[in-house]
Amino acid sequence: MKIYWKIFVGCLVILGVMSSCKDDNEGGASHGVEMMITGFTPEQGYSSNEVTITGKNFGTEENRGEVYFNETAATEYVSYTDTEIKVKVPMGASTGRISVLKDGNYAFSEKEFTYLEGATLESLSATSSYIGDEITIKGKDFFEVEPANVKVYFGDAVTTATSVTDTEIKVNVPEDVSAGEVNVSVEFVGYQIISGLVFNVITNPQITAVAPVSGLAGNDVTITGQNFYGSDENLGNVHVFFDDYEAVVTSVNSGQIKVQSPVPDAYVSNGYLDINKVTVKYDGREDLVLGDGSASIYQIQLPKVTSVSPVSLGIGDELTIKGENFYEPSKDNLNIHVYVGGNEIDQQSLTASTSEIKFTVPEGVTTGSNIEVYVKFDTPISGKSYSTESKAIEIKASAWSKYLFIKDCDTFTSGLKLCEYSKENESNSSKYLLREVTDPVNMSPGSDYDYSQVKTFAIWDLKSDGYTVFKIEIQSEDSYWLEFDATSPKHVKVYAAYGTNGIDFGTDSEPVDVFSATGFSGYSTYKSKSLSLGLLSAGTYYIKVKFSDDNGGCIRNLKITNTEPASEE
């Protein structure tokens, strides 16, 4: 055995060739000093168990000898006197006699110490991690004790296990551990302490800065720090909040978290939102926070409409929206949406910059006072947009001619037909023909109306049982009136019915929604009349017109207006 060989060599060196070693059981002496082991307790144990060895001439703590368990030297001494040594069973020991060697003196125990194999450590589930993380220690022959009786040491920091099986111990890295590499030891209280694994403790993450310090909602922001959890592969486990607004996380590594700043749900009237705290939340981990809530550390700049001009205008006029922090228009202005009275303006007609948007008010927008104008910007965050505060303006309804579009005229030949010429004034018969108005002056004698977009009709009533139906398109909700000029040698009643369901308005004897107006006698007398059609929504309508007698008469310049006619005398 190796220990016996070592003692034998010691004997040769110290005592010389002519001296002889005493029998192992009796011990050895040099210069007349005899060392002796008289006993030890306990007689068996695991590595790290304390064993008390009794005897004589062991020496002192300052000049102590070496203790061996069979061939394995002890490394941990509890106490050492001339007659008693307290020492811990070394790792890897084996069953055999205990010996003490000092200054050429040696002694062997009479009995053998029985070494119990016990538990062994094999590996860690992670060789590095953060404070608080759960680590699994793997091995074999772990003692069947409660987790509270299993202590795990990370260097000098100690904690208790959370669960124990025969091959696994689960434990959380303790908070008071020092960063860097530490030795991991496990103590089965009352049984054994084992060690031999190395673990790297990573300092917990922290935020150091946010940059830039301001930007439009949805812009890129970089949060810098150290030891951030996660990676691009598990972005869903990282959540970033600017105050209470959640940002969109785009990238994560140990030193940076990149996000797109949040888009607030509500409008902020001053055009920016001060952020006093940035919080990084991890699933199952403690939040990281930058800022104490008392001062702004980031400012979200929001698009803001400062003015709309002019505040009163008509269809076809140019409207200018001025503001701050407008998003840079993208190709074809597809990130900018302008609404006037709930109607979106064609994006292709917009002229936009970061502070101004211009466009011409088109046909069909809602008219009236307190019309709301606002802008919605598509942000860089997919699926999100931001709307500005609305401004109220007045859009005046245009002259009736811009809302009257007579598309079709169906003539029922039972009696009523379009004038071919005027019996009343053959020299000027052309003005009674069905035609497109191209010369407002010649076609509307004595009238200031603008006929530039209107078809005008002259109708000659030969019999009383005919009627004519006109199809019109109303482009904007408003109150409308039916106007016409009527003439007859006698008093004549003109009936008008309207609706949205084609030309089926009922029978001639019982017309639906019938209005009437009385013309004046005399072929040369033309009197303008108006019939209220009430409030009409945008859409397609049909107007039915007929006379009440059989004397023949003429109506001309049939038109729709949204300007209330002057009262008739």
XYZ file of C-alpha atoms in Angstrom:
569
model
C 0.000 0.000 0.000
C 1.148 3.492 -0.815
C 0.918 4.792 2.740
C 3.121 1.997 3.997
C 5.703 2.713 1.312
C 5.720 6.395 2.267
C 6.291 5.527 5.910
C 8.971 3.057 5.021
C 10.840 5.691 3.002
C 10.477 8.085 5.913
C 12.027 5.554 8.188
C 15.014 5.141 5.924
C 15.620 8.859 5.637
C 15.174 9.760 9.285
C 16.580 6.796 11.086
C 19.193 5.800 8.529
C 20.002 2.497 7.008
C 21.068 0.940 10.292
C 17.761 1.781 12.038
C 14.708 -0.368 11.492
C 11.024 0.556 11.479
C 8.947 -0.822 14.215
C 5.954 -2.911 13.452
C 3.115 -0.933 11.905
C 0.723 -1.743 14.730
C 3.129 -0.320 17.272
C 3.973 2.901 15.465
C 7.361 4.405 14.810
C 9.694 6.734 16.722
C 12.581 8.996 15.968
C 14.899 10.430 18.516
C 13.049 8.459 21.183
C 9.569 9.975 20.470
C 6.924 7.287 20.079
C 3.607 8.161 18.306
C 0.573 6.004 18.953
C -3.121 5.805 17.837
C -5.237 4.342 20.602
C -8.613 4.658 18.859
C -11.028 6.656 16.677
C -14.764 7.406 16.481
C -16.981 6.890 14.610
C -15.744 3.725 12.990
C -17.510 4.453 9.668
C -18.630 7.501 7.736
C -19.057 9.445 4.542
C -16.707 11.967 3.058
C -16.823 15.240 5.056
C -17.907 13.420 8.215
C -15.881 14.383 11.282
C -13.703 11.669 12.874
C -11.950 12.002 16.271
C -8.574 10.224 16.555
C -7.066 9.678 20.037
C -3.484 8.739 20.955
C -0.204 10.397 21.969
C 2.726 12.372 20.578
C 0.703 13.791 17.656
C 2.376 17.151 17.970
C 0.720 20.589 18.042
C -1.574 22.642 15.830
C 1.406 24.745 14.774
C 3.468 21.674 13.866
C 0.870 19.096 13.042
C 1.284 15.894 11.112
C -0.645 14.360 8.225
C -3.684 12.106 8.598
C -4.501 9.412 6.035
C -7.675 7.407 5.555
C -6.144 4.341 3.974
C -4.251 5.960 1.052
C -6.140 9.279 0.918
C -4.801 12.316 2.778
C -7.226 14.413 4.806
C -7.481 18.113 3.867
C -9.859 19.537 6.465
C -8.751 19.597 10.119
C -11.163 20.698 12.838
C -8.665 20.645 15.724
C -5.221 19.189 16.453
C -3.546 18.506 19.837
C -0.837 16.166 21.013
C -3.426 13.571 22.097
C -6.477 14.221 19.890
C -7.061 15.025 16.230
C -10.443 15.974 14.793
C -10.503 15.697 11.017
C -13.006 15.293 8.156
C -13.093 12.253 5.916
C -11.670 13.308 2.563
C -13.464 12.901 -0.762
C -12.496 9.680 -2.562
C -11.361 7.877 0.548
C -11.585 4.091 0.876
C -11.957 1.556 3.624
C -8.693 0.884 5.531
C -6.638 1.839 8.565
C -6.126 5.443 9.671
C -2.545 6.647 9.969
C -0.684 9.712 11.201
C 2.710 10.750 9.854
C 4.831 13.535 11.385
C 8.538 14.296 11.334
C 9.415 10.717 10.467
C 7.164 9.384 13.206
C 4.157 7.342 12.204
C 1.310 5.446 13.732
C -1.476 3.177 12.446
C -4.896 2.467 13.871
C -5.485 -1.056 14.962
C -8.935 -1.166 13.348
C -9.973 -0.237 9.848
C -12.234 2.758 9.163
C -15.204 1.796 6.944
C -15.703 4.356 4.210
C -19.315 4.823 3.070
C -19.665 5.851 -0.583
C -22.730 8.131 -0.099
C -23.833 10.742 -2.618
C -21.841 12.053 -5.553
C -22.234 15.162 -7.719
C -22.152 14.895 -11.515
C -23.342 18.074 -13.250
C -25.442 21.253 -13.219
C -28.400 21.986 -15.513
C -26.719 25.314 -16.370
C -23.116 26.326 -15.817
C -24.056 30.014 -15.601
C -27.224 31.962 -14.831
C -28.735 34.877 -12.890
C -29.435 35.352 -9.215
C -32.822 33.838 -8.421
C -32.783 31.373 -11.326
C -33.580 27.754 -10.596
C -30.685 25.330 -11.038
C -30.828 21.536 -11.043
C -27.901 19.673 -9.452
C -27.594 16.175 -10.879
C -25.867 13.189 -9.244
C -26.654 9.867 -7.624
C -27.403 8.281 -4.274
C -28.808 11.514 -2.824
C -30.096 10.889 0.672
C -33.803 10.657 1.290
C -34.144 13.788 3.391
C -36.535 16.740 3.284
C -35.482 19.710 1.088
C -35.127 21.824 4.231
C -32.308 19.477 5.353
C -30.328 19.942 2.155
C -28.125 23.025 2.107
C -26.517 24.200 -1.124
C -23.475 26.484 -1.012
C -22.613 28.844 -3.894
C -19.228 29.939 -2.652
C -19.930 31.454 0.771
C -23.645 32.006 0.071
C -25.966 29.267 1.251
C -29.593 28.398 0.511
C -31.855 25.380 0.946
C -33.108 23.046 -1.770
C -36.628 23.380 -3.151
C -36.939 19.686 -4.042
C -34.831 16.536 -3.693
C -34.894 13.146 -5.418
C -32.341 10.337 -5.509
C -30.635 11.937 -8.537
C -31.678 15.630 -8.619
C -31.638 18.629 -6.320
C -33.438 21.831 -7.385
C -32.337 25.112 -5.890
C -32.501 28.848 -6.645
C -29.290 30.842 -6.925
C -29.189 32.860 -3.652
C -29.390 36.648 -3.681
C -26.253 37.223 -1.581
C -23.921 35.311 -3.886
C -20.996 37.136 -5.477
C -20.853 37.448 -9.251
C -18.365 35.249 -11.081
C -17.243 31.645 -10.698
C -18.052 29.946 -7.393
C -17.745 26.374 -6.085
C -21.010 24.527 -5.495
C -21.270 22.214 -2.460
C -24.197 20.237 -1.116
C -24.688 19.384 2.527
C -27.059 16.610 3.489
C -27.481 17.678 7.092
C -26.398 14.866 9.398
C -25.015 12.792 6.556
C -22.531 14.272 4.136
C -21.105 17.345 2.460
C -20.014 16.950 -1.180
C -18.522 19.423 -3.628
C -16.650 19.629 -6.898
C -18.907 21.619 -9.263
C -18.219 25.137 -10.526
C -20.972 27.664 -11.394
C -20.764 31.139 -12.969
C -23.105 33.701 -11.368
C -24.245 36.447 -13.745
C -25.053 39.835 -12.254
C -28.768 40.581 -12.536
C -29.798 42.843 -15.479
C -30.230 46.583 -15.217
C -31.216 49.473 -17.497
C -28.709 52.292 -17.880
C -30.168 54.559 -20.608
C -32.876 55.186 -23.222
C -31.966 56.796 -26.545
C -32.943 58.971 -28.251
C -34.764 60.940 -25.575
C -37.682 61.903 -27.840
C -39.370 60.860 -31.074
C -42.652 60.333 -32.902
C -45.012 57.653 -31.675
C -43.860 54.404 -33.252
C -40.253 55.508 -33.772
C -37.306 53.237 -32.900
C -35.919 53.506 -29.367
C -32.905 51.650 -27.916
C -32.800 50.654 -24.232
C -29.221 49.943 -23.146
C -28.013 48.092 -20.069
C -26.370 44.846 -19.090
C -27.222 41.188 -18.695
C -30.674 41.476 -20.260
C -32.638 38.243 -20.341
C -33.854 36.709 -23.558
C -32.912 36.890 -27.210
C -34.491 37.471 -30.610
C -35.733 33.874 -30.503
C -38.070 34.542 -27.557
C -39.170 38.167 -27.964
C -42.612 37.237 -26.684
C -41.215 36.853 -23.144
C -40.040 40.486 -22.995
C -42.511 43.349 -22.492
C -41.587 47.045 -22.392
C -43.804 49.837 -21.065
C -43.427 53.598 -21.412
C -45.335 54.552 -18.277
C -48.507 52.503 -18.847
C -48.245 52.371 -22.666
C -46.835 49.122 -24.073
C -44.151 49.395 -26.762
C -43.434 46.866 -29.511
C -40.194 44.911 -28.860
C -38.212 44.330 -32.063
C -34.846 42.977 -30.822
C -33.184 41.702 -27.627
C -29.615 40.830 -26.692
C -27.643 40.940 -23.445
C -26.839 44.661 -23.754
C -29.726 46.166 -25.773
C -33.482 45.999 -26.118
C -34.880 47.732 -29.209
C -38.510 48.819 -29.350
C -40.926 51.021 -31.256
C -42.351 53.633 -28.897
C -46.067 53.194 -28.140
C -48.979 54.971 -29.821
C -51.307 56.425 -27.154
C -54.967 55.502 -27.503
C -56.195 58.976 -26.612
C -55.350 62.353 -28.117
C -52.874 64.496 -26.183
C -53.727 68.134 -26.741
C -50.248 69.615 -26.266
C -48.745 67.426 -28.991
C -46.363 65.384 -26.825
C -46.432 62.889 -23.990
C -43.787 62.915 -21.238
C -42.677 59.450 -20.157
C -41.373 59.317 -16.579
C -40.632 55.614 -16.292
C -39.569 52.795 -18.616
C -40.272 49.284 -17.340
C -39.025 45.990 -18.764
C -41.138 43.027 -17.675
C -39.979 39.442 -18.042
C -42.234 36.430 -17.747
C -41.580 34.942 -14.328
C -38.858 37.471 -13.411
C -38.586 40.701 -11.492
C -39.259 43.917 -13.442
C -36.454 46.259 -14.470
C -37.243 49.944 -14.083
C -35.553 53.138 -15.279
C -36.824 56.384 -13.809
C -38.649 57.017 -10.556
C -41.711 58.681 -12.088
C -40.750 62.182 -10.980
C -39.110 63.487 -14.169
C -39.380 62.915 -17.895
C -36.834 60.483 -19.358
C -38.441 60.205 -22.821
C -40.931 62.296 -24.788
C -43.349 60.831 -27.329
C -43.991 63.492 -29.963
C -47.498 63.300 -31.368
C -48.949 64.757 -34.590
C -50.947 67.854 -33.738
C -53.242 70.010 -35.885
C -52.686 73.645 -34.968
C -54.959 75.337 -37.533
C -57.299 74.773 -40.439
C -57.866 77.586 -42.917
C -60.035 79.061 -44.146
C -62.599 78.219 -41.493
C -65.441 78.846 -43.942
C -65.247 77.686 -47.557
C -67.151 75.962 -50.306
C -66.848 72.951 -52.557
C -63.828 73.300 -54.829
C -61.966 75.633 -52.456
C -58.513 74.780 -51.098
C -58.206 73.802 -47.440
C -54.875 74.006 -45.568
C -54.204 71.957 -42.423
C -51.158 73.102 -40.453
C -49.610 71.315 -37.507
C -46.604 69.836 -35.749
C -44.895 66.445 -35.807
C -46.680 65.245 -38.931
C -45.279 61.963 -40.178
C -43.163 62.168 -43.310
C -45.497 61.297 -46.205
C -44.726 57.893 -47.660
C -45.049 56.976 -51.304
C -48.452 58.096 -52.618
C -49.206 59.553 -49.157
C -50.513 56.181 -48.059
C -49.717 56.852 -44.399
C -51.899 59.997 -44.272
C -55.704 59.958 -44.118
C -57.682 63.226 -44.013
C -61.339 63.249 -42.989
C -63.794 66.086 -43.551
C -67.199 65.545 -41.986
C -66.590 61.805 -41.912
C -65.640 61.666 -45.601
C -62.072 60.602 -46.415
C -60.316 62.771 -48.962
C -58.705 60.999 -51.894
C -55.079 60.501 -50.855
C -53.848 61.189 -54.369
C -55.178 64.739 -54.120
C -53.199 65.569 -50.967
C -50.096 67.720 -50.908
C -48.350 66.966 -47.623
C -45.235 67.721 -45.609
C -44.228 67.248 -41.965
C -46.112 70.412 -40.985
C -48.763 71.077 -43.654
C -51.430 69.284 -45.718
C -53.334 70.893 -48.593
C -56.221 69.692 -50.765
C -59.291 70.928 -52.646
C -62.668 70.201 -51.044
C -64.330 67.758 -53.459
C -67.944 67.213 -54.435
C -69.879 64.994 -52.079
C -68.399 65.953 -48.720
C -70.738 66.747 -45.871
C -71.710 70.410 -45.825
C -72.847 72.726 -43.050
C -71.354 74.270 -39.939
C -69.213 72.517 -37.284
C -67.810 70.089 -39.840
C -64.985 68.141 -38.193
C -61.600 67.963 -39.894
C -58.906 65.621 -38.591
C -55.925 63.570 -39.803
C -55.173 59.924 -39.115
C -51.526 58.857 -39.494
C -50.479 55.257 -40.000
C -47.509 54.724 -37.668
C -44.552 52.409 -38.282
C -46.187 49.930 -35.889
C -48.174 47.499 -37.962
C -51.910 47.749 -37.385
C -51.759 50.941 -35.366
C -52.600 54.514 -36.294
C -52.938 57.850 -34.572
C -55.703 60.425 -35.086
C -55.288 64.097 -34.291
C -57.785 66.276 -32.526
C -60.518 67.508 -34.861
C -61.077 71.144 -35.838
C -64.502 72.550 -36.707
C -65.052 74.456 -39.952
C -67.994 75.481 -42.134
C -68.422 74.095 -45.641
C -71.046 76.007 -47.580
C -73.325 74.084 -49.881
C -72.738 75.018 -53.513
C -75.402 76.388 -55.833
C -78.116 73.843 -56.671
C -76.635 73.271 -60.105
C -73.665 71.430 -58.653
C -75.969 68.893 -57.025
C -78.487 68.324 -59.837
C -77.593 65.662 -62.341
C -80.576 64.612 -64.466
C -79.376 61.439 -66.097
C -82.442 60.039 -67.871
C -85.857 61.144 -69.062
C -88.567 58.556 -69.848
C -91.458 60.021 -71.907
C -94.788 58.264 -71.815
C -96.475 58.907 -75.196
C -100.000 58.597 -73.854
C -100.091 62.348 -73.969
C -97.000 64.078 -72.669
C -93.965 64.588 -74.850
C -90.930 66.799 -75.105
C -91.476 70.045 -76.942
C -90.449 70.013 -80.570
C -91.203 73.702 -80.896
C -93.203 76.313 -79.026
C -96.619 77.356 -80.180
C -96.152 80.270 -77.955
C -93.140 81.750 -79.706
C -92.050 79.986 -82.868
C -89.236 82.476 -83.485
C -87.452 81.281 -80.347
C -88.460 77.655 -80.285
C -84.896 76.391 -79.722
C -84.929 77.301 -76.080
C -87.618 74.731 -75.379
C -85.754 71.784 -76.852
C -84.386 69.061 -74.587
C -80.736 69.854 -74.500
C -77.578 70.218 -72.445
C -77.159 73.791 -71.296
C -73.935 75.237 -72.646
C -74.860 78.900 -72.717
C -76.287 79.940 -69.354
C -77.161 83.430 -70.589
C -79.257 82.364 -73.579
C -80.853 79.429 -71.836
C -81.916 81.138 -68.651
C -83.348 84.564 -69.487
C -83.921 86.644 -66.418
C -82.206 84.128 -64.075
C -78.946 84.318 -62.151
C -78.680 80.572 -61.626
C -75.574 78.760 -62.718
C -76.673 76.119 -65.219
C -73.198 75.003 -66.138
C -73.706 71.400 -64.998
C -77.445 71.002 -65.590
C -79.725 69.682 -68.306
C -82.858 71.784 -68.704
C -86.120 70.579 -70.163
C -89.169 72.197 -71.735
C -92.292 70.012 -71.690
C -95.524 70.630 -73.680
C -98.630 69.028 -72.234
C -101.008 67.967 -75.012
C -103.286 65.786 -72.898
C -103.965 65.298 -69.241
C -103.192 61.615 -68.834
C -99.432 61.644 -69.429
C -96.458 62.218 -67.219
C -92.692 62.313 -67.461
C -90.176 60.776 -65.029
C -86.714 62.208 -64.444
C -83.833 60.344 -62.801
C -81.590 62.489 -60.603
C -78.600 61.847 -58.370
C -78.240 63.702 -55.074
C -74.627 63.761 -53.916
C -74.973 65.349 -50.498
C -77.657 65.244 -47.812
C -79.539 68.524 -47.654
C -82.971 70.115 -47.985
C -84.039 70.408 -51.636
C -86.710 72.132 -53.693
C -88.131 71.359 -57.138
C -88.322 74.508 -59.256
C -89.842 75.082 -62.686
C -91.327 77.783 -64.864
C -94.954 77.162 -65.893
C -97.189 78.840 -68.486
C -100.674 78.083 -69.794
C -103.582 79.939 -71.310
C -105.493 79.016 -68.195
C -104.631 78.235 -64.630
C -102.764 74.908 -64.527
C -101.792 72.591 -61.744
C -98.497 70.733 -61.933
C -98.098 67.607 -59.825
C -94.736 66.175 -58.745
C -94.062 62.909 -56.963
C -90.640 61.605 -55.947
C -89.149 58.462 -54.531
C -86.205 56.024 -54.678
C -87.887 52.920 -56.052
C -88.006 53.598 -59.770
C -91.089 55.083 -61.414
C -93.788 53.099 -59.613
C -95.342 55.888 -57.522
C -98.903 54.591 -57.485
C -101.765 55.380 -59.873
C -102.580 58.619 -61.687
C -105.727 59.032 -59.616
C -103.926 58.554 -56.324
C -100.366 59.786 -56.703
C -97.899 59.377 -53.845
C -96.275 62.425 -52.170
C -97.952 64.841 -54.543
C -97.312 68.559 -54.462
C -99.031 71.136 -56.644
C -98.439 74.667 -57.796
C -100.696 76.968 -59.816
C -99.426 78.721 -62.922
C -100.802 82.010 -64.341
C -102.866 82.461 -67.463
C -101.458 83.738 -70.694
C -99.051 82.142 -73.103
C -96.536 84.898 -72.486
C -96.654 84.645 -68.702
C -93.941 82.516 -67.083
C -94.031 82.097 -63.358
C -91.343 80.298 -61.394
C -92.751 77.872 -58.854
C -91.109 75.709 -56.171
C -92.160 72.560 -54.355
C -90.327 71.430 -51.219
C -88.907 67.926 -51.410
C -87.726 68.062 -47.806
C -84.491 66.573 -46.441
C -82.976 64.122 -48.904
C -80.036 61.836 -48.220
C -77.419 61.236 -50.889
C -78.633 58.750 -53.482
C -80.687 58.192 -56.623
C -84.244 59.597 -56.866
C -86.992 59.744 -59.460
C -89.226 62.806 -60.064
C -92.629 62.369 -61.770
C -94.257 65.473 -63.319
C -97.782 65.817 -64.794
C -100.503 68.463 -65.464
C -104.022 68.582 -64.054
C -106.010 69.755 -67.099
C -106.327 69.103 -70.828
C -105.772 72.593 -72.176
C -102.115 72.137 -72.910
C -99.387 74.066 -71.199
C -95.682 74.237 -70.856
C -93.206 73.861 -68.042
C -89.572 74.640 -68.581
C -86.248 74.887 -66.780
C -87.036 72.044 -64.400
C -84.357 72.046 -61.730
C -83.418 70.963 -58.204
C -81.910 73.427 -55.737
C -80.638 73.209 -52.166
C -81.084 76.939 -51.713
C -84.524 77.791 -50.434
C -86.311 79.898 -53.065
C -87.613 83.328 -52.181
C -91.225 83.382 -51.023
C -93.727 83.774 -53.885
C -96.082 86.733 -54.061
